[in-house]
mmCIF file of C-alpha atoms and ligand atoms in Angstrom:
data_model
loop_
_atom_site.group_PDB
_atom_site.id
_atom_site.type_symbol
_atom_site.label_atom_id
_atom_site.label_comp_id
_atom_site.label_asym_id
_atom_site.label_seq_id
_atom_site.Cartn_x
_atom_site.Cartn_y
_atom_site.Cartn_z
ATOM 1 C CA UNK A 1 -28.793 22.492 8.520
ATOM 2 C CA UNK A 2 -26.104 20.102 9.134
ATOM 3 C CA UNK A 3 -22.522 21.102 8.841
ATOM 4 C CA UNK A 4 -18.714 20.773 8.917
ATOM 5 C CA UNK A 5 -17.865 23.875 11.741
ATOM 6 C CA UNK A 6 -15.430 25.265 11.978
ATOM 7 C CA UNK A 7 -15.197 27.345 15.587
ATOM 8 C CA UNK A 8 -11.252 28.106 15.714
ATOM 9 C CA UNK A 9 -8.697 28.109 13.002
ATOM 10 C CA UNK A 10 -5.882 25.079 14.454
ATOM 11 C CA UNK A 11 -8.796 22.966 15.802
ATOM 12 C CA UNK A 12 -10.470 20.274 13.942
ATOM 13 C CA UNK A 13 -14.419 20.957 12.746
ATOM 14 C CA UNK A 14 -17.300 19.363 14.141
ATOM 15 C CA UNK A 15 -20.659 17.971 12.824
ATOM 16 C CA UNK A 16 -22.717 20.834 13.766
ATOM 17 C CA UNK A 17 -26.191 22.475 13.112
ATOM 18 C CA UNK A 18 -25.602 26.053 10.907
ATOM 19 C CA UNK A 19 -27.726 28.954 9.690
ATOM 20 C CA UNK A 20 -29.241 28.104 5.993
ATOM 21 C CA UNK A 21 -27.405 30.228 3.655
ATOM 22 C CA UNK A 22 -29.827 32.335 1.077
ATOM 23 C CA UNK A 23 -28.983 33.158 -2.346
ATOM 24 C CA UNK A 24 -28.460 36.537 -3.268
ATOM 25 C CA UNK A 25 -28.209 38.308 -6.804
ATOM 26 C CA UNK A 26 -25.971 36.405 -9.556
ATOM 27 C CA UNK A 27 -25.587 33.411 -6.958
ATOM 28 C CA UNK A 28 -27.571 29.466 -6.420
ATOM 29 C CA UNK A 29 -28.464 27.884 -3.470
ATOM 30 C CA UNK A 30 -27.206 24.301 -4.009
ATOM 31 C CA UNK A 31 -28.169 21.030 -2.115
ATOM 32 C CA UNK A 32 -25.351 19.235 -1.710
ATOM 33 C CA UNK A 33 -24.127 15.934 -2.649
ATOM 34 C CA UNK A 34 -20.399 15.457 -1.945
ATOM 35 C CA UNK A 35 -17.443 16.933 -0.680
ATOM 36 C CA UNK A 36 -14.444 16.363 -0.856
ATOM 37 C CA UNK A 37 -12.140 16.405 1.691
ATOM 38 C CA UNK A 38 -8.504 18.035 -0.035
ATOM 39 C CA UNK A 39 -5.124 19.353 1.438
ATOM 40 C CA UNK A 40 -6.296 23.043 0.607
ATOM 41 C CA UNK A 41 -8.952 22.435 3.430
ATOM 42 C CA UNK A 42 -7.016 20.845 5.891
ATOM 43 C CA UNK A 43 -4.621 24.337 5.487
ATOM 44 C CA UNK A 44 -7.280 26.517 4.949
ATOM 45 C CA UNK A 45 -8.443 25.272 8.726
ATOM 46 C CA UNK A 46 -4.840 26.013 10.238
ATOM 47 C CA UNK A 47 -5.390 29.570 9.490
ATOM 48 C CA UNK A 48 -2.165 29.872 7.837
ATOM 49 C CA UNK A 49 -3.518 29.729 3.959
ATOM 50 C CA UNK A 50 -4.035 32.620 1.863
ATOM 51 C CA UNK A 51 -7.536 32.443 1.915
ATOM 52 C CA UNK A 52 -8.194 31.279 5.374
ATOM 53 C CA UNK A 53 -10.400 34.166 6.029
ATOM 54 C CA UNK A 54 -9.763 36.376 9.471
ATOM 55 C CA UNK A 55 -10.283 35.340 13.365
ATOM 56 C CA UNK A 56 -13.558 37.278 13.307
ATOM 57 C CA UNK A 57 -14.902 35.703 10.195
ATOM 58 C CA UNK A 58 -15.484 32.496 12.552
ATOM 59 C CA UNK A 59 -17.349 29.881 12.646
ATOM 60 C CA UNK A 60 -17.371 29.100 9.116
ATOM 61 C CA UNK A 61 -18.761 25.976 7.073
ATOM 62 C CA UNK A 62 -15.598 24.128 5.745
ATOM 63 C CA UNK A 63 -14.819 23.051 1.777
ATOM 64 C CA UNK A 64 -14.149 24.955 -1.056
ATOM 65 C CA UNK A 65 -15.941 22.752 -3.528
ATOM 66 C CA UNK A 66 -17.888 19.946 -4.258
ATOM 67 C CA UNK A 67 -20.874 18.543 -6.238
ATOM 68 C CA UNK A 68 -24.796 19.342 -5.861
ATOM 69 C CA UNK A 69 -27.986 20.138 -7.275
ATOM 70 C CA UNK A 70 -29.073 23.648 -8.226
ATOM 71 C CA UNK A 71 -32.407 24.716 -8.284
ATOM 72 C CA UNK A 72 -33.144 24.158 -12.067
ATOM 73 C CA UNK A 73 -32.889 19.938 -11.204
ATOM 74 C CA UNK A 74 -28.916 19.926 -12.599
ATOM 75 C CA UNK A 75 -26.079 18.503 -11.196
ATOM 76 C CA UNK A 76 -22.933 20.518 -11.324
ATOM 77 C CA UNK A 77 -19.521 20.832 -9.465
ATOM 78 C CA UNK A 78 -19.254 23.876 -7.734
ATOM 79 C CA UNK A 79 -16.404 26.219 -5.986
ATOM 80 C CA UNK A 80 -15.856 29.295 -3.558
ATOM 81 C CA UNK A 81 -18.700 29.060 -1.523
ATOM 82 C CA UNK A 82 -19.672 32.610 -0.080
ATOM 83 C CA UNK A 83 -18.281 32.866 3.007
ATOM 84 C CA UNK A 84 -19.042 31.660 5.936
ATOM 85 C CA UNK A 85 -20.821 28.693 4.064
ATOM 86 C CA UNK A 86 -18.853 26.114 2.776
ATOM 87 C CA UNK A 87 -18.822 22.807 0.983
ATOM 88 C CA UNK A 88 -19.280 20.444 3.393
ATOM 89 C CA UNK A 89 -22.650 20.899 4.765
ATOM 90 C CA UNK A 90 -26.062 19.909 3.487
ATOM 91 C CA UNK A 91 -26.891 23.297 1.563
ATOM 92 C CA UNK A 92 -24.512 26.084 0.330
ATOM 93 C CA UNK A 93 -24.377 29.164 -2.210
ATOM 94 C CA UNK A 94 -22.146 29.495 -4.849
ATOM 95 C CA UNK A 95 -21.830 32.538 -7.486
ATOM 96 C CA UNK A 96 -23.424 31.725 -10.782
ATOM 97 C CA UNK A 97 -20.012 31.397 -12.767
ATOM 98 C CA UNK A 98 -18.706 29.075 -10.835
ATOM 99 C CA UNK A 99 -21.358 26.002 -11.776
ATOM 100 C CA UNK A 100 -20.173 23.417 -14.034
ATOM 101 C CA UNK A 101 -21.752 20.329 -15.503
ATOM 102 C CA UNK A 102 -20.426 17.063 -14.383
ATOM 103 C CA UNK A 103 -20.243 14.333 -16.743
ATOM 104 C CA UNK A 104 -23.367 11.183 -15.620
ATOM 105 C CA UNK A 105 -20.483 8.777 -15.372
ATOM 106 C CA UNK A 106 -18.683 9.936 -12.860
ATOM 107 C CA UNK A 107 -20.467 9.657 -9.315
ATOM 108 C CA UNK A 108 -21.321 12.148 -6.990
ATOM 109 C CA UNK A 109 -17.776 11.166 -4.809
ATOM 110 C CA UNK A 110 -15.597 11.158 -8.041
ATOM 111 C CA UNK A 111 -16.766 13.957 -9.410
ATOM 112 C CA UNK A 112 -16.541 15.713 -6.047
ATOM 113 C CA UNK A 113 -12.737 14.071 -5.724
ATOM 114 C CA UNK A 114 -11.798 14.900 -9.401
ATOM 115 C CA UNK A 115 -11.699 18.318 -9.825
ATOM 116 C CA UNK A 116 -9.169 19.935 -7.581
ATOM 117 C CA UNK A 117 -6.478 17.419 -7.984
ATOM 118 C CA UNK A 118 -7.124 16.553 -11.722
ATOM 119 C CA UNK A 119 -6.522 20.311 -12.607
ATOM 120 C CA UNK A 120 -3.674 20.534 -10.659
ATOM 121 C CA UNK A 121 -2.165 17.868 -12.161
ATOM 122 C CA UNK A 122 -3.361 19.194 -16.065
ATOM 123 C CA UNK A 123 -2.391 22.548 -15.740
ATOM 124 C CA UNK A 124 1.305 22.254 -14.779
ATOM 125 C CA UNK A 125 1.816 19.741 -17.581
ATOM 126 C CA UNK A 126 -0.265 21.030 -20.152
ATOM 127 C CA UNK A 127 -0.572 25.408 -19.509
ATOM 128 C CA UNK A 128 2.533 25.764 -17.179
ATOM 129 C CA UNK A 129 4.793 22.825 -18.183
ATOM 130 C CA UNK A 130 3.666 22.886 -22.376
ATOM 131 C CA UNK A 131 4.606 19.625 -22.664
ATOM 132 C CA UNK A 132 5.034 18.314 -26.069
ATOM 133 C CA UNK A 133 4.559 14.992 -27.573
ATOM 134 C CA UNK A 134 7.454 12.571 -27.016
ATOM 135 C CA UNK A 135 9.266 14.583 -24.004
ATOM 136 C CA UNK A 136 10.283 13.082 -20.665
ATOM 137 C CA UNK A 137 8.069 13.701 -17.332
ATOM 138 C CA UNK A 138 9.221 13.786 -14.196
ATOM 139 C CA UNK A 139 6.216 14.066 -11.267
ATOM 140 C CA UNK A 140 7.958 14.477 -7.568
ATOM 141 C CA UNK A 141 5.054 13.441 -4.993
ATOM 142 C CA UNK A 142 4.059 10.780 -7.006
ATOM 143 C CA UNK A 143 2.415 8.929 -4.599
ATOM 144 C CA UNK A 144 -0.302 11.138 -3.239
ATOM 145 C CA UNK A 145 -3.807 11.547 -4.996
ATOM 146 C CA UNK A 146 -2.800 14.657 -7.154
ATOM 147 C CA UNK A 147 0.706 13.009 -8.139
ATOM 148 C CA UNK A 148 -1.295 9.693 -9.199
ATOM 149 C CA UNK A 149 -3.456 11.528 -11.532
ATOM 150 C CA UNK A 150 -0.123 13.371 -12.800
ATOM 151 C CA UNK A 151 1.113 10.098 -13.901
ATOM 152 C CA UNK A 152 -1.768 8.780 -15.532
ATOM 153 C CA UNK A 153 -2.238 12.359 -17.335
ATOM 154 C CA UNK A 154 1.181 12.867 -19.012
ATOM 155 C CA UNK A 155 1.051 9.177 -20.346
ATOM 156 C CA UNK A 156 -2.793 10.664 -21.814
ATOM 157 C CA UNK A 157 -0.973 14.223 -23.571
ATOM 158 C CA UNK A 158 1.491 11.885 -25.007
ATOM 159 C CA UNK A 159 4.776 12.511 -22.948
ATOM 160 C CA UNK A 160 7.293 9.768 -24.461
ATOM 161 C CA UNK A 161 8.745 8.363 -20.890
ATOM 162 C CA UNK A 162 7.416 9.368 -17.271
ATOM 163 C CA UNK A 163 9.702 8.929 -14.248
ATOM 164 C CA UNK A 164 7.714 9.063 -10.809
ATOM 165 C CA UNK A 165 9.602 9.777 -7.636
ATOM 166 C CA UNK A 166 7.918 8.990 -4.104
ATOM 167 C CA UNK A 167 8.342 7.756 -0.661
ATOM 168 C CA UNK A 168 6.014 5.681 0.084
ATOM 169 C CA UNK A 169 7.377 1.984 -1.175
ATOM 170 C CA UNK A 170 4.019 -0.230 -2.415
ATOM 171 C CA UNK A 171 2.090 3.199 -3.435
ATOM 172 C CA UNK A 172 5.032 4.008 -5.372
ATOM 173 C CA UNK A 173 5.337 0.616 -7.039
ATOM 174 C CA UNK A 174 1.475 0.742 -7.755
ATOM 175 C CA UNK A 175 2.254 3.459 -10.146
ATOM 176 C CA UNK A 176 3.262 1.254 -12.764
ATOM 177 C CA UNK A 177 0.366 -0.029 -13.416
ATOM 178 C CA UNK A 178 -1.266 3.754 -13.729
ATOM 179 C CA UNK A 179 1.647 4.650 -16.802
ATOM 180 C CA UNK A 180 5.077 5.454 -14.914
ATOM 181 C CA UNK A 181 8.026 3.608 -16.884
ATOM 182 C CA UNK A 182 10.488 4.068 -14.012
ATOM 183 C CA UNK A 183 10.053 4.590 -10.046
ATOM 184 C CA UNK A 184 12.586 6.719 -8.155
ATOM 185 C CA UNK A 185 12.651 6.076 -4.567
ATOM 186 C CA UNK A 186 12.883 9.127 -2.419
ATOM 187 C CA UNK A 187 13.630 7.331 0.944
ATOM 188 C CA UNK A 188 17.197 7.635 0.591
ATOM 189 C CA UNK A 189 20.290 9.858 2.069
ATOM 190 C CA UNK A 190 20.432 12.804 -0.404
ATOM 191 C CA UNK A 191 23.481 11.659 -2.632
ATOM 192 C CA UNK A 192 22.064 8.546 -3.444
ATOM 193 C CA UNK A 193 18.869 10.418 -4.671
ATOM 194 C CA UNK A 194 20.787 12.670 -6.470
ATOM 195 C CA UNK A 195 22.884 9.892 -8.377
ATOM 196 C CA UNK A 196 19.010 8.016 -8.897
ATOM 197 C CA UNK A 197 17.873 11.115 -10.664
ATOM 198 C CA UNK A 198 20.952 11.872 -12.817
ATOM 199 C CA UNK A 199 20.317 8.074 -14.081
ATOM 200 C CA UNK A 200 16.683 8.410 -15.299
ATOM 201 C CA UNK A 201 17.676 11.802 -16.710
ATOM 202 C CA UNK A 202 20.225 10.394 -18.999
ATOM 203 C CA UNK A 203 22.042 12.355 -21.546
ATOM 204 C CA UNK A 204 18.491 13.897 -22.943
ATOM 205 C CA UNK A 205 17.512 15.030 -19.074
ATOM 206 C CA UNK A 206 13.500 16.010 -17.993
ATOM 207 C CA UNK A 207 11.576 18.700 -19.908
ATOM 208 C CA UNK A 208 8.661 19.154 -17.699
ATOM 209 C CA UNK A 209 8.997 18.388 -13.533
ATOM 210 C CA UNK A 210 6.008 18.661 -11.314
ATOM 211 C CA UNK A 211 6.370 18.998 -8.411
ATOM 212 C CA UNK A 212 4.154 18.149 -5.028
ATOM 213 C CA UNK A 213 7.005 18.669 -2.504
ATOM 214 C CA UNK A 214 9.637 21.070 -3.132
ATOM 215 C CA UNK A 215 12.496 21.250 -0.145
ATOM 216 C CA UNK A 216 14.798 18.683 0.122
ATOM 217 C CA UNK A 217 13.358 16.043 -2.853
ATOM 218 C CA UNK A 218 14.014 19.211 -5.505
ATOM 219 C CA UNK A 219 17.231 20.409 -4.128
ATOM 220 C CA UNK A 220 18.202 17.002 -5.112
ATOM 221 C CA UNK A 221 17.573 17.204 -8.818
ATOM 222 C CA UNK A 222 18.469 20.505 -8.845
ATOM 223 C CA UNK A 223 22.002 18.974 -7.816
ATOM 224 C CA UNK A 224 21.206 16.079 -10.259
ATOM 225 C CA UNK A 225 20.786 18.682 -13.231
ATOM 226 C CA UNK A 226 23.557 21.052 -12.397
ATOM 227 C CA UNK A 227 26.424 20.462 -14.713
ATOM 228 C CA UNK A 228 29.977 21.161 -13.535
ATOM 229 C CA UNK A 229 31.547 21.886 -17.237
ATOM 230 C CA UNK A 230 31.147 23.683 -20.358
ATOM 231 C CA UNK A 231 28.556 21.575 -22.393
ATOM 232 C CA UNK A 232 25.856 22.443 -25.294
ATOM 233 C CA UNK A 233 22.644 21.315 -24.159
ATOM 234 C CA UNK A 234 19.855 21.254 -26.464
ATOM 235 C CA UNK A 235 16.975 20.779 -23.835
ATOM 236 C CA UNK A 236 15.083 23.042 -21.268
ATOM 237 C CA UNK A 237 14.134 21.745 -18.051
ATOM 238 C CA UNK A 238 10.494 23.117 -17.335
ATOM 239 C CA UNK A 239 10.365 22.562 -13.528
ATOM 240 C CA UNK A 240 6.789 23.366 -12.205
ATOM 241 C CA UNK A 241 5.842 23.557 -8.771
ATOM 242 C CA UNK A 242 2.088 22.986 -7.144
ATOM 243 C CA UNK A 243 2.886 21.484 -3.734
ATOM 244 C CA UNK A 244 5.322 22.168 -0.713
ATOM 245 C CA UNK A 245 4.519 18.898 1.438
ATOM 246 C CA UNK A 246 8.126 18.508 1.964
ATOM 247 C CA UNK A 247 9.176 21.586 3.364
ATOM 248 C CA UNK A 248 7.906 25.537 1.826
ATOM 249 C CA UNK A 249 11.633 26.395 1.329
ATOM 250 C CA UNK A 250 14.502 25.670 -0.901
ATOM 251 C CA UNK A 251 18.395 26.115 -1.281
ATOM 252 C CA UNK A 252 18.761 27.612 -4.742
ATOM 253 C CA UNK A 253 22.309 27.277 -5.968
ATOM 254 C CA UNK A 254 22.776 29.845 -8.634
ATOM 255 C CA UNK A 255 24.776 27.456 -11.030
ATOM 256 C CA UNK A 256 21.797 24.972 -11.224
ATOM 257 C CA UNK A 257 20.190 28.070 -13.465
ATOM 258 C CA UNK A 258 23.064 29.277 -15.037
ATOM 259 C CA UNK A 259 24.830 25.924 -16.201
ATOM 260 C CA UNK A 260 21.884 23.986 -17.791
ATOM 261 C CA UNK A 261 18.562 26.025 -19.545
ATOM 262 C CA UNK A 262 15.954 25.328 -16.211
ATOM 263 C CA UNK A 263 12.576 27.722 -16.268
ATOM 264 C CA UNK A 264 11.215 27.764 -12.967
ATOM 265 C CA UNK A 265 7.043 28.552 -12.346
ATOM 266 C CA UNK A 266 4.469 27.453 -10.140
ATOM 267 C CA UNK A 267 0.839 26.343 -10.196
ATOM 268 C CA UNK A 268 -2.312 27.732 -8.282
ATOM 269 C CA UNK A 269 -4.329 30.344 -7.613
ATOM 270 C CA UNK A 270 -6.539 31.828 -10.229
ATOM 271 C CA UNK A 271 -5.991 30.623 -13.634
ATOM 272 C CA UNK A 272 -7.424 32.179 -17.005
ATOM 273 C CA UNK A 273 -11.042 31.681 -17.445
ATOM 274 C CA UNK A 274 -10.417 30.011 -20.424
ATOM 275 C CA UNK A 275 -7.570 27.726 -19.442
ATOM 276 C CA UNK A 276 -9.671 26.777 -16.916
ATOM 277 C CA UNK A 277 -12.543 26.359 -19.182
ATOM 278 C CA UNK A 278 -10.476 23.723 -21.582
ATOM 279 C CA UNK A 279 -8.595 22.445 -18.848
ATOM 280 C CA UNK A 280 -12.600 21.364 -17.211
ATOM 281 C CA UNK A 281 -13.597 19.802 -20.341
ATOM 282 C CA UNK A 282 -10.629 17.481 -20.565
ATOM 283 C CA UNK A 283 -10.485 16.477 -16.774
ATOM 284 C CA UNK A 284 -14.105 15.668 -17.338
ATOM 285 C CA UNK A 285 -13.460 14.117 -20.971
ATOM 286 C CA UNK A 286 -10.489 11.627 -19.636
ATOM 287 C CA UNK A 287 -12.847 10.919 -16.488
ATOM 288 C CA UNK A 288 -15.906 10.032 -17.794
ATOM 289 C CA UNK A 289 -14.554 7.737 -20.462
ATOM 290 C CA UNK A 290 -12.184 6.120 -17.667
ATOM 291 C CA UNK A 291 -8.893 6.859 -19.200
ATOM 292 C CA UNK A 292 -8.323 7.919 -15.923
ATOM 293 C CA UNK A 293 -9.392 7.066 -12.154
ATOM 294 C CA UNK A 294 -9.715 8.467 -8.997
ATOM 295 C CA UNK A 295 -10.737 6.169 -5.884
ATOM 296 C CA UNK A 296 -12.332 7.876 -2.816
ATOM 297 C CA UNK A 297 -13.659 7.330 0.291
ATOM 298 C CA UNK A 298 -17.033 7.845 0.837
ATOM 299 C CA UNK A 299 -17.953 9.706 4.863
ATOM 300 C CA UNK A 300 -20.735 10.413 6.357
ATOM 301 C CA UNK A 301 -20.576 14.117 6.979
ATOM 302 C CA UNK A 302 -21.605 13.330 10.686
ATOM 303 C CA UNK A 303 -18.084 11.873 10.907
ATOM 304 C CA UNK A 304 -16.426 14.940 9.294
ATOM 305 C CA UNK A 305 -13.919 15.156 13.083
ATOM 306 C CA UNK A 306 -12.704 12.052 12.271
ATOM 307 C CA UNK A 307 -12.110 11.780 9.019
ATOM 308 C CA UNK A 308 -10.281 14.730 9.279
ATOM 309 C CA UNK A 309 -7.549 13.815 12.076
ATOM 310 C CA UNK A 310 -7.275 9.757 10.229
ATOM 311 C CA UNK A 311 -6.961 11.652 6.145
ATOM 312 C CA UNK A 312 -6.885 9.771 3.377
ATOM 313 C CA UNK A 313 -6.046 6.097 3.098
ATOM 314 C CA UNK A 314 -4.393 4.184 0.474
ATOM 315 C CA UNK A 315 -4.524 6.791 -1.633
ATOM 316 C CA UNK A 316 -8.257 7.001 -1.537
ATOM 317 C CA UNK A 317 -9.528 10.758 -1.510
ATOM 318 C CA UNK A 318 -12.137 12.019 1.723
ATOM 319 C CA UNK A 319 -15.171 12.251 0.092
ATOM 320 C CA UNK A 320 -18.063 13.865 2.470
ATOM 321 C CA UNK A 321 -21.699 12.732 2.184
ATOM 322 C CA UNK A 322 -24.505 14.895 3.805
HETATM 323 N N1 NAP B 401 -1.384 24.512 -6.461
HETATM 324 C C1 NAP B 401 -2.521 23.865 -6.603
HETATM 325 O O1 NAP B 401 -3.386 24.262 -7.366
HETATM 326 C C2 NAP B 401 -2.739 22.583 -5.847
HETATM 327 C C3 NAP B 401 -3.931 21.853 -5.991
HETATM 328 C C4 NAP B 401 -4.027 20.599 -5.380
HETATM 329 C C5 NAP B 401 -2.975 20.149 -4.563
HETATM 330 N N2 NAP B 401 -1.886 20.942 -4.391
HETATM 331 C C6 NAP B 401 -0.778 20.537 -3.537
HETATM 332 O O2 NAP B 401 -0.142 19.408 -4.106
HETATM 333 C C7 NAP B 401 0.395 18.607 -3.067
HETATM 334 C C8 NAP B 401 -0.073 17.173 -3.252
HETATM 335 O O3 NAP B 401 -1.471 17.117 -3.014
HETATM 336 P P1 NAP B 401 -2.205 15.715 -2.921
HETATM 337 O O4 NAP B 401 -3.643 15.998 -3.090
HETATM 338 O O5 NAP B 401 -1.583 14.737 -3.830
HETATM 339 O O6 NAP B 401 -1.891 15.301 -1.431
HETATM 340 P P2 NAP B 401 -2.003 13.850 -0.801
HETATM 341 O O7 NAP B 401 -2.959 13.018 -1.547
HETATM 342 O O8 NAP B 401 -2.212 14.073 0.651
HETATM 343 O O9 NAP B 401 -0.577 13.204 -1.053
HETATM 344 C C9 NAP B 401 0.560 13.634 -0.451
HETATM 345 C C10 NAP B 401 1.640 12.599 -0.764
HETATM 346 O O10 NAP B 401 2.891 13.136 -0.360
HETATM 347 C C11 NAP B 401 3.623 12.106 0.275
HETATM 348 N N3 NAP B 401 4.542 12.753 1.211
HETATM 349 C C12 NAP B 401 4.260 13.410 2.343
HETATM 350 N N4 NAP B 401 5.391 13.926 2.884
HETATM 351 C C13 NAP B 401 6.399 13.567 2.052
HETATM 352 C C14 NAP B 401 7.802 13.784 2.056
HETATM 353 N N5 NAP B 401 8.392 14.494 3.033
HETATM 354 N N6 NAP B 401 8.553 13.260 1.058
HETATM 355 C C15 NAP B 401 7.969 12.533 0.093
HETATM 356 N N7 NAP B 401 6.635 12.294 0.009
HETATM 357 C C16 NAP B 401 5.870 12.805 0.990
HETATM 358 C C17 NAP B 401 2.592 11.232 0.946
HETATM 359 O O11 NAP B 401 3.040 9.915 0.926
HETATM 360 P P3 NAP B 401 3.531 9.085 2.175
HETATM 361 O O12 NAP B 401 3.312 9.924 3.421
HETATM 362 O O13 NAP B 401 2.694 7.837 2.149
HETATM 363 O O14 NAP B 401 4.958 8.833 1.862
HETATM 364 C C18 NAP B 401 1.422 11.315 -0.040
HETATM 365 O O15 NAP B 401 1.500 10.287 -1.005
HETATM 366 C C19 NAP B 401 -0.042 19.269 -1.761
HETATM 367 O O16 NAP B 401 0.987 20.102 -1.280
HETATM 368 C C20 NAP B 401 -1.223 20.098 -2.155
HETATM 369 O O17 NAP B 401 -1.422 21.185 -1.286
HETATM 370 C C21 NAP B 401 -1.741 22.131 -5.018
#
């Protein structure tokens, strides 16, 4: 079959011809229909991700999910293909549990675009950042495709203002139109970012942050947030962070957690079967009724090298087409 290979972890795949994969017990052999093209693939490639695999486990089929049909005729979205096969090829197999209907509205691209970024923009607002009606959401990395979907899903759980901070000038300003009441520029020297964020903080401050970029966007609101004097305040800052595009480290001065009430998490890896589970049906709920959008970029799978050293453009996920 035709697939994404991957022969050395630091080099891009090629369109190649692979073994078929055969299901074994508790697992489906799925033809597949799209595949997205994410960050967590590009990394997984480098080597340098958690579950890149080993040296010897090469070649490999890249993607870690996507959309297809099973054998009973259905269409689901599908992760963690069984090693060495992957997502973006023209067959894979999948374990049983990890199946789920897509919604007939969506297309094969969007639903094959959706999933990865739409939960990790649900689950640090809704499971990690328990935000509330009426509170004040700040997404850092606004501009990229997981940020984008941030925005528009805090405006959906009914958060009462949302800031969005980017770099990226006319994506940034497109986010106004997606829910964001005020735009913080990033491309700036760091006091001037630091002054921007105390200003949309205000005297009632952010209760849930997400963050895509960690490094030297959140040192700045860290710096924005610390207070220098005695002072009651009522709020907690709920600061969760899913993405280190910026830089994988931080400066953490230890006032900026002692002088104001700041909770400090993260979002990844395996979640709860059944946060996922509700976290699935509203992705797929707000999707298919088009409250909100993700635009791709359909690919011919035969193009899979090239895709993957141009990425995505104007904010248009990599969708892969066998
Ligand atoms: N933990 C999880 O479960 C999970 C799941 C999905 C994604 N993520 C992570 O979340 C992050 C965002 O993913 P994504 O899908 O939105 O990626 P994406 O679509 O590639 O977007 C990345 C955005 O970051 C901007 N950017 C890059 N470098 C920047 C910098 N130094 N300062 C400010 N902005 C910068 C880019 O804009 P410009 O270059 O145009 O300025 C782009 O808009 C990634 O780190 C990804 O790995 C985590």
């Amino acid at each position: 079959m035709h697939a994404a290979v991957l022969n050395a972890f630091g080099t891009l795949p090629r369109s190649a011809e692979f073994s078929d994969p055969v299901a074994g017990e508790g697992e489906s052999l799925i033809e597949v229909r799209a595949a997205a093209l994410h960050r967590v693939d590009r990394v997984r490639a480098t080597g340098d991700h958690y579950t890149s695999g080993n040296p010897g486990d090469l070649p490999l089929v890249c993607g870690l999910d996507g959309v297809g049909i099973s054998p009973d005729g259905g269409r689901y979205y599908f992760a963690l293909p069984r090693a060495p096969y992957g997502s973006m090829a023209e067959r894979t197999v999948v374990p049983n549990w990890m199946l789920a209907p897509m919604p007939s509205q969506l297309s094969d691209a969007e639903a094959a675009a959706l999933i990865n970024p739409g939960m990790a923009a649900y689950l640090p607002l809704a499971w990690r950042g328990r935000l509330a009606a009426g509170e004040t959401v700040l997404v850092i990395g606004a501009t990229g495709v997981t940020g984008r979907l941030a925005v528009q899903m805090a405006r959906l759980l009914g958060a009462g203002r949302v800031v969005a901070a980017g770099r990226n000038p006319q994506a940034l300003e497109s986010l106004t139109e997606l829910g964001a009441d005020s735009l913080i520029s990033l491309d700036r020297p760091k006091d001037e970012l630091v002054s921007a964020f105390a200003a949309e903080a205000g005297k009632d401050g952010f209760q849930v942050v997400v963050d895509y970029l960690w490094g030297p966007p959140m040192e700045a609101l860290l710096a924005a947030i610390t207070l220098h004097e005695f002072k009651a305040v009522e709020h907690e800052t709920r600061i969760v962070q899913v993405g280190d595009i910026a830089g994988p480290t931080l400066e953490l001065p230890a006032d900026a957690l002692r002088s104001v009430p700041v909770t400090l998490t993260g979002s990844g890896g395996f979640v709860p079967m059944e946060v996922r589970t509700e976290a699935f049906g509203k992705l797929c709920e707000f999707a298919a009724s088009g409250a909100i959008k993700i635009a791709v970029e359909e690919v011919p799978l035969a193009e899979v090298e090239e895709a993957w050293r141009r990425g995505d453009r104007d904010g248009r996920r990599q969708v892969l087409i066998p």
